mmCIF file of N, CA and C in Angstrom:
data_model
loop_
_atom_site.group_PDB
_atom_site.id
_atom_site.type_symbol
_atom_site.label_atom_id
_atom_site.label_comp_id
_atom_site.label_asym_id
_atom_site.label_seq_id
_atom_site.Cartn_x
_atom_site.Cartn_y
_atom_site.Cartn_z
ATOM 1 N N GLN A 1 98.113 -16.943 -20.279
ATOM 2 C CA GLN A 1 98.767 -16.555 -19.502
ATOM 3 C C GLN A 1 99.229 -15.119 -20.186
ATOM 4 N N GLU A 2 100.392 -15.145 -21.886
ATOM 5 C CA GLU A 2 100.384 -14.278 -21.967
ATOM 6 C C GLU A 2 100.194 -13.181 -22.756
ATOM 7 N N TRP A 3 98.477 -14.347 -22.877
ATOM 8 C CA TRP A 3 97.196 -13.131 -23.173
ATOM 9 C C TRP A 3 96.764 -12.958 -22.617
ATOM 10 N N TRP A 4 96.047 -13.073 -21.566
ATOM 11 C CA TRP A 4 95.641 -12.171 -20.180
ATOM 12 C C TRP A 4 96.895 -11.173 -19.645
ATOM 13 N N TRP A 5 97.692 -11.063 -19.696
ATOM 14 C CA TRP A 5 98.914 -9.842 -19.575
ATOM 15 C C TRP A 5 98.337 -9.533 -20.448
ATOM 16 N N ALA A 6 98.421 -9.735 -21.349
ATOM 17 C CA ALA A 6 97.900 -8.300 -22.636
ATOM 18 C C ALA A 6 97.335 -8.191 -22.309
ATOM 19 N N VAL A 7 95.895 -8.136 -22.120
ATOM 20 C CA VAL A 7 94.525 -7.092 -21.823
ATOM 21 C C VAL A 7 94.985 -6.996 -20.449
ATOM 22 N N ARG A 8 95.603 -7.517 -19.519
ATOM 23 C CA ARG A 8 95.353 -6.484 -18.251
ATOM 24 C C ARG A 8 96.846 -4.992 -18.405
ATOM 25 N N ASP A 9 97.470 -5.668 -19.197
ATOM 26 C CA ASP A 9 98.293 -4.715 -18.952
ATOM 27 C C ASP A 9 98.318 -3.672 -20.673
ATOM 28 N N GLY A 10 97.135 -4.322 -21.072
ATOM 29 C CA GLY A 10 97.056 -2.949 -22.141
ATOM 30 C C GLY A 10 98.042 -2.578 -23.911
ATOM 31 N N TYR A 11 98.561 -4.227 -23.792
ATOM 32 C CA TYR A 11 99.157 -4.671 -25.063
ATOM 33 C C TYR A 11 98.837 -5.343 -25.875
ATOM 34 N N PHE A 12 97.692 -5.983 -26.073
ATOM 35 C CA PHE A 12 96.229 -7.049 -26.698
ATOM 36 C C PHE A 12 96.271 -6.686 -27.654
ATOM 37 N N GLY A 13 96.652 -5.250 -28.613
ATOM 38 C CA GLY A 13 96.834 -5.192 -30.135
ATOM 39 C C GLY A 13 98.149 -5.115 -30.368
ATOM 40 N N ASP A 14 99.218 -5.709 -30.060
ATOM 41 C CA ASP A 14 100.313 -6.308 -30.232
ATOM 42 C C ASP A 14 100.197 -7.264 -30.309
ATOM 43 N N ILE A 15 100.105 -7.717 -29.164
ATOM 44 C CA ILE A 15 100.021 -10.026 -29.114
ATOM 45 C C ILE A 15 99.109 -10.050 -30.296
ATOM 46 N N VAL A 16 97.502 -9.472 -30.478
ATOM 47 C CA VAL A 16 97.624 -10.130 -31.478
ATOM 48 C C VAL A 16 97.959 -9.595 -32.900
ATOM 49 N N SER A 17 98.528 -8.621 -33.015
ATOM 50 C CA SER A 17 98.995 -8.475 -34.692
ATOM 51 C C SER A 17 100.535 -9.012 -34.507
ATOM 52 N N GLU A 18 101.087 -9.491 -33.320
ATOM 53 C CA GLU A 18 101.644 -10.620 -33.698
ATOM 54 C C GLU A 18 101.545 -11.989 -33.816
ATOM 55 N N ASN A 19 100.583 -12.412 -33.419
ATOM 56 C CA ASN A 19 100.004 -14.020 -33.547
ATOM 57 C C ASN A 19 99.330 -13.480 -35.825
ATOM 58 N N MET A 20 99.530 -12.186 -36.542
ATOM 59 C CA MET A 20 98.840 -12.673 -36.791
ATOM 60 C C MET A 20 99.852 -12.897 -37.511
ATOM 61 N N LYS A 21 100.363 -11.480 -38.000
ATOM 62 C CA LYS A 21 102.126 -12.159 -38.365
ATOM 63 C C LYS A 21 102.750 -13.181 -38.527
ATOM 64 N N TYR A 22 102.969 -13.642 -37.267
ATOM 65 C CA TYR A 22 104.206 -14.360 -37.538
ATOM 66 C C TYR A 22 102.970 -16.071 -36.160
ATOM 67 N N GLY A 23 102.142 -16.438 -36.370
ATOM 68 C CA GLY A 23 101.310 -17.386 -36.199
ATOM 69 C C GLY A 23 101.650 -17.083 -33.993
ATOM 70 N N GLY A 24 102.889 -16.272 -33.680
ATOM 71 C CA GLY A 24 102.805 -16.352 -31.986
ATOM 72 C C GLY A 24 103.589 -15.881 -31.899
ATOM 73 N N LEU A 25 104.947 -15.722 -31.003
ATOM 74 C CA LEU A 25 105.707 -15.165 -30.371
ATOM 75 C C LEU A 25 107.164 -15.680 -31.462
ATOM 76 N N MET A 26 108.000 -14.626 -31.715
ATOM 77 C CA MET A 26 108.531 -15.156 -33.063
ATOM 78 C C MET A 26 110.349 -15.637 -32.029
ATOM 79 N N SER A 27 110.674 -15.974 -32.553
ATOM 80 C CA SER A 27 112.290 -16.575 -32.431
ATOM 81 C C SER A 27 112.997 -15.385 -32.562
ATOM 82 N N GLU A 28 114.318 -15.613 -31.695
ATOM 83 C CA GLU A 28 115.655 -13.945 -32.262
ATOM 84 C C GLU A 28 115.437 -13.632 -33.749
ATOM 85 N N ASN A 29 115.385 -14.814 -34.909
ATOM 86 C CA ASN A 29 115.684 -14.260 -36.510
ATOM 87 C C ASN A 29 114.123 -14.459 -36.700
ATOM 88 N N VAL A 30 114.083 -12.888 -37.047
ATOM 89 C CA VAL A 30 112.245 -13.091 -37.764
ATOM 90 C C VAL A 30 112.734 -13.772 -39.111
ATOM 91 N N ALA A 31 113.968 -13.252 -39.922
ATOM 92 C CA ALA A 31 113.914 -13.110 -41.752
ATOM 93 C C ALA A 31 113.986 -15.527 -41.792
ATOM 94 N N GLU A 32 114.345 -15.955 -40.718
ATOM 95 C CA GLU A 32 114.503 -17.271 -41.344
ATOM 96 C C GLU A 32 112.772 -17.891 -41.358
ATOM 97 N N SER A 33 111.307 -16.684 -40.730
ATOM 98 C CA SER A 33 110.883 -17.226 -40.881
ATOM 99 C C SER A 33 110.045 -17.743 -42.904
ATOM 100 N N SER A 34 109.081 -17.994 -42.516
ATOM 101 C CA SER A 34 109.037 -19.402 -43.876
ATOM 102 C C SER A 34 107.226 -18.542 -44.319
ATOM 103 N N ALA A 35 106.908 -18.423 -43.344
ATOM 104 C CA ALA A 35 105.251 -18.175 -43.179
ATOM 105 C C ALA A 35 105.319 -16.255 -43.666
ATOM 106 N N PHE A 36 104.441 -16.894 -44.701
ATOM 107 C CA PHE A 36 104.271 -15.594 -45.251
ATOM 108 C C PHE A 36 102.262 -15.100 -44.806
ATOM 109 N N PRO A 37 102.187 -13.895 -43.661
ATOM 110 C CA PRO A 37 101.627 -13.278 -43.298
ATOM 111 C C PRO A 37 99.343 -13.607 -44.123
ATOM 112 N N PHE A 38 98.760 -14.052 -44.503
ATOM 113 C CA PHE A 38 98.143 -13.620 -44.713
ATOM 114 C C PHE A 38 96.842 -12.785 -44.492
ATOM 115 N N THR A 39 97.296 -11.546 -46.081
ATOM 116 C CA THR A 39 96.257 -10.643 -46.226
ATOM 117 C C THR A 39 95.394 -10.291 -45.809
ATOM 118 N N SER A 40 94.992 -9.158 -45.315
ATOM 119 C CA SER A 40 93.614 -9.190 -45.544
ATOM 120 C C SER A 40 92.111 -9.334 -46.511
ATOM 121 N N GLN A 41 92.641 -9.172 -47.716
ATOM 122 C CA GLN A 41 91.899 -9.722 -48.732
ATOM 123 C C GLN A 41 91.798 -11.371 -48.843
ATOM 124 N N GLU A 42 93.204 -12.252 -48.412
ATOM 125 C CA GLU A 42 92.301 -13.914 -47.945
ATOM 126 C C GLU A 42 91.937 -13.701 -46.571
ATOM 127 N N TRP A 43 91.959 -12.945 -45.677
ATOM 128 C CA TRP A 43 91.271 -13.269 -44.909
ATOM 129 C C TRP A 43 89.616 -13.146 -45.296
ATOM 130 N N TRP A 44 89.162 -12.059 -45.972
ATOM 131 C CA TRP A 44 88.177 -11.573 -46.909
ATOM 132 C C TRP A 44 87.795 -12.698 -47.469
ATOM 133 N N TRP A 45 88.296 -13.561 -48.206
ATOM 134 C CA TRP A 45 88.416 -14.613 -49.198
ATOM 135 C C TRP A 45 87.664 -15.669 -48.383
ATOM 136 N N ALA A 46 88.021 -15.766 -47.230
ATOM 137 C CA ALA A 46 88.117 -17.260 -46.205
ATOM 138 C C ALA A 46 86.993 -17.046 -45.407
ATOM 139 N N VAL A 47 86.340 -15.737 -45.279
ATOM 140 C CA VAL A 47 84.712 -16.042 -44.252
ATOM 141 C C VAL A 47 83.680 -16.139 -45.626
ATOM 142 N N ARG A 48 83.947 -15.034 -47.000
ATOM 143 C CA ARG A 48 82.940 -14.843 -48.383
ATOM 144 C C ARG A 48 83.251 -16.617 -48.623
ATOM 145 N N ASP A 49 83.940 -17.614 -48.491
ATOM 146 C CA ASP A 49 83.793 -18.078 -49.591
ATOM 147 C C ASP A 49 84.189 -20.230 -48.787
ATOM 148 N N GLY A 50 83.948 -19.712 -47.246
ATOM 149 C CA GLY A 50 83.387 -21.264 -47.241
ATOM 150 C C GLY A 50 84.829 -21.283 -46.182
ATOM 151 N N TYR A 51 86.286 -21.631 -46.291
ATOM 152 C CA TYR A 51 87.520 -21.909 -45.469
ATOM 153 C C TYR A 51 87.685 -20.991 -44.132
ATOM 154 N N PHE A 52 86.922 -19.998 -43.879
ATOM 155 C CA PHE A 52 87.778 -19.366 -42.869
ATOM 156 C C PHE A 52 88.244 -20.938 -41.362
ATOM 157 N N GLY A 53 87.624 -21.708 -41.378
ATOM 158 C CA GLY A 53 88.019 -22.716 -40.504
ATOM 159 C C GLY A 53 89.493 -23.223 -40.771
ATOM 160 N N ASP A 54 89.636 -23.348 -41.760
ATOM 161 C CA ASP A 54 91.206 -23.893 -42.707
ATOM 162 C C ASP A 54 92.118 -22.902 -42.048
ATOM 163 N N ILE A 55 91.743 -21.750 -42.934
ATOM 164 C CA ILE A 55 92.031 -20.055 -42.751
ATOM 165 C C ILE A 55 93.261 -19.240 -41.395
ATOM 166 N N VAL A 56 92.134 -20.022 -40.230
ATOM 167 C CA VAL A 56 92.672 -20.467 -39.318
ATOM 168 C C VAL A 56 93.083 -21.223 -38.281
ATOM 169 N N SER A 57 93.224 -22.275 -38.919
ATOM 170 C CA SER A 57 93.907 -23.701 -38.398
ATOM 171 C C SER A 57 95.205 -22.741 -39.027
ATOM 172 N N GLU A 58 96.164 -22.908 -40.663
ATOM 173 C CA GLU A 58 97.025 -22.520 -41.135
ATOM 174 C C GLU A 58 96.958 -20.863 -40.524
ATOM 175 N N ASN A 59 96.822 -20.189 -39.639
ATOM 176 C CA ASN A 59 97.642 -19.041 -39.733
ATOM 177 C C ASN A 59 98.363 -19.591 -38.235
ATOM 178 N N MET A 60 96.894 -20.859 -36.810
ATOM 179 C CA MET A 60 97.358 -20.557 -36.203
ATOM 180 C C MET A 60 99.079 -21.933 -35.998
ATOM 181 N N LYS A 61 98.676 -22.256 -37.328
ATOM 182 C CA LYS A 61 100.044 -24.179 -36.770
ATOM 183 C C LYS A 61 101.354 -23.237 -37.358
ATOM 184 N N TYR A 62 101.484 -21.679 -38.668
ATOM 185 C CA TYR A 62 102.423 -21.388 -39.159
ATOM 186 C C TYR A 62 102.591 -20.133 -39.243
ATOM 187 N N GLY A 63 101.240 -19.447 -39.048
ATOM 188 C CA GLY A 63 101.782 -18.122 -39.199
ATOM 189 C C GLY A 63 101.406 -17.122 -39.924
ATOM 190 N N GLY A 64 101.122 -18.624 -40.892
ATOM 191 C CA GLY A 64 100.492 -17.512 -42.617
ATOM 192 C C GLY A 64 100.833 -18.508 -43.358
ATOM 193 N N LEU A 65 100.522 -18.361 -44.618
ATOM 194 C CA LEU A 65 100.906 -19.518 -45.823
ATOM 195 C C LEU A 65 102.004 -20.373 -45.964
ATOM 196 N N MET A 66 102.003 -21.500 -45.544
ATOM 197 C CA MET A 66 104.523 -22.216 -44.945
ATOM 198 C C MET A 66 104.476 -21.432 -46.966
ATOM 199 N N SER A 67 105.991 -21.672 -47.102
ATOM 200 C CA SER A 67 106.271 -21.638 -48.269
ATOM 201 C C SER A 67 107.913 -22.409 -48.679
ATOM 202 N N GLU A 68 108.168 -23.175 -47.632
ATOM 203 C CA GLU A 68 109.173 -23.905 -47.089
ATOM 204 C C GLU A 68 109.038 -24.815 -46.670
ATOM 205 N N ASN A 69 110.293 -25.349 -45.490
ATOM 206 C CA ASN A 69 109.968 -26.099 -44.458
ATOM 207 C C ASN A 69 109.377 -25.613 -43.295
ATOM 208 N N VAL A 70 107.883 -26.982 -43.078
ATOM 209 C CA VAL A 70 107.893 -26.796 -41.976
ATOM 210 C C VAL A 70 108.476 -26.503 -40.211
ATOM 211 N N ALA A 71 109.217 -27.440 -40.888
ATOM 212 C CA ALA A 71 110.021 -27.614 -39.905
ATOM 213 C C ALA A 71 110.647 -26.334 -38.850
ATOM 214 N N GLU A 72 111.314 -25.984 -40.353
ATOM 215 C CA GLU A 72 112.401 -24.659 -39.986
ATOM 216 C C GLU A 72 111.676 -23.534 -39.470
ATOM 217 N N SER A 73 110.214 -23.296 -39.397
ATOM 218 C CA SER A 73 109.793 -22.308 -39.020
ATOM 219 C C SER A 73 110.493 -21.764 -37.820
ATOM 220 N N SER A 74 110.502 -20.457 -37.099
ATOM 221 C CA SER A 74 110.698 -19.918 -36.396
ATOM 222 C C SER A 74 109.878 -19.579 -35.561
ATOM 223 N N ALA A 75 108.230 -19.317 -35.968
ATOM 224 C CA ALA A 75 107.265 -19.411 -34.980
ATOM 225 C C ALA A 75 107.282 -19.857 -34.179
ATOM 226 N N PHE A 76 106.330 -19.777 -33.099
ATOM 227 C CA PHE A 76 105.702 -20.901 -31.527
ATOM 228 C C PHE A 76 104.066 -20.534 -31.634
ATOM 229 N N PRO A 77 103.383 -20.764 -31.992
ATOM 230 C CA PRO A 77 102.311 -21.059 -32.070
ATOM 231 C C PRO A 77 101.119 -20.365 -30.548
ATOM 232 N N PHE A 78 100.654 -20.147 -30.857
ATOM 233 C CA PHE A 78 100.130 -19.825 -29.057
ATOM 234 C C PHE A 78 99.029 -21.189 -28.599
ATOM 235 N N THR A 79 98.918 -21.604 -27.800
ATOM 236 C CA THR A 79 98.428 -22.904 -27.401
ATOM 237 C C THR A 79 96.844 -22.621 -27.327
ATOM 238 N N SER A 80 95.703 -23.370 -27.676
ATOM 239 C CA SER A 80 93.978 -23.026 -27.608
ATOM 240 C C SER A 80 94.610 -22.942 -26.212
ATOM 241 N N GLN A 81 95.088 -23.119 -24.950
ATOM 242 C CA GLN A 81 95.047 -22.801 -23.758
ATOM 243 C C GLN A 81 94.887 -21.125 -23.339
ATOM 244 N N GLU A 82 95.838 -20.149 -24.524
ATOM 245 C CA GLU A 82 96.248 -19.528 -24.580
ATOM 246 C C GLU A 82 94.844 -18.994 -25.967
ATOM 247 N N TRP A 83 94.537 -18.668 -26.335
ATOM 248 C CA TRP A 83 93.633 -18.531 -26.772
ATOM 249 C C TRP A 83 92.344 -18.864 -25.876
ATOM 250 N N TRP A 84 92.462 -19.384 -25.201
ATOM 251 C CA TRP A 84 91.244 -19.081 -23.857
ATOM 252 C C TRP A 84 91.410 -18.304 -23.296
ATOM 253 N N TRP A 85 92.767 -18.129 -22.786
ATOM 254 C CA TRP A 85 92.997 -17.406 -21.818
ATOM 255 C C TRP A 85 92.683 -15.935 -21.759
ATOM 256 N N ALA A 86 92.876 -15.496 -23.310
ATOM 257 C CA ALA A 86 92.417 -14.271 -23.611
ATOM 258 C C ALA A 86 91.165 -13.437 -23.933
ATOM 259 N N VAL A 87 90.602 -15.271 -23.795
ATOM 260 C CA VAL A 87 88.541 -14.099 -23.843
ATOM 261 C C VAL A 87 89.317 -14.035 -22.844
#
């Protein structure tokens, strides 16, 4: 639903950016996130070296490369249904 609203209302780029940075919608304190967003170079390496599926999975689950306890992450990943609605 959120993805559809983003397309319909013209802020699709913003929601993609949020997903790439944080893996979904952030809770109140962004500073508490324990995931480091993947750089464009890391995305390129994943495509080139054949582990693109893994990097997508990590990005969907955690919003980047986890550095600490996963349970403490403040990102809420988008569901597969939300991705489907985005298409």
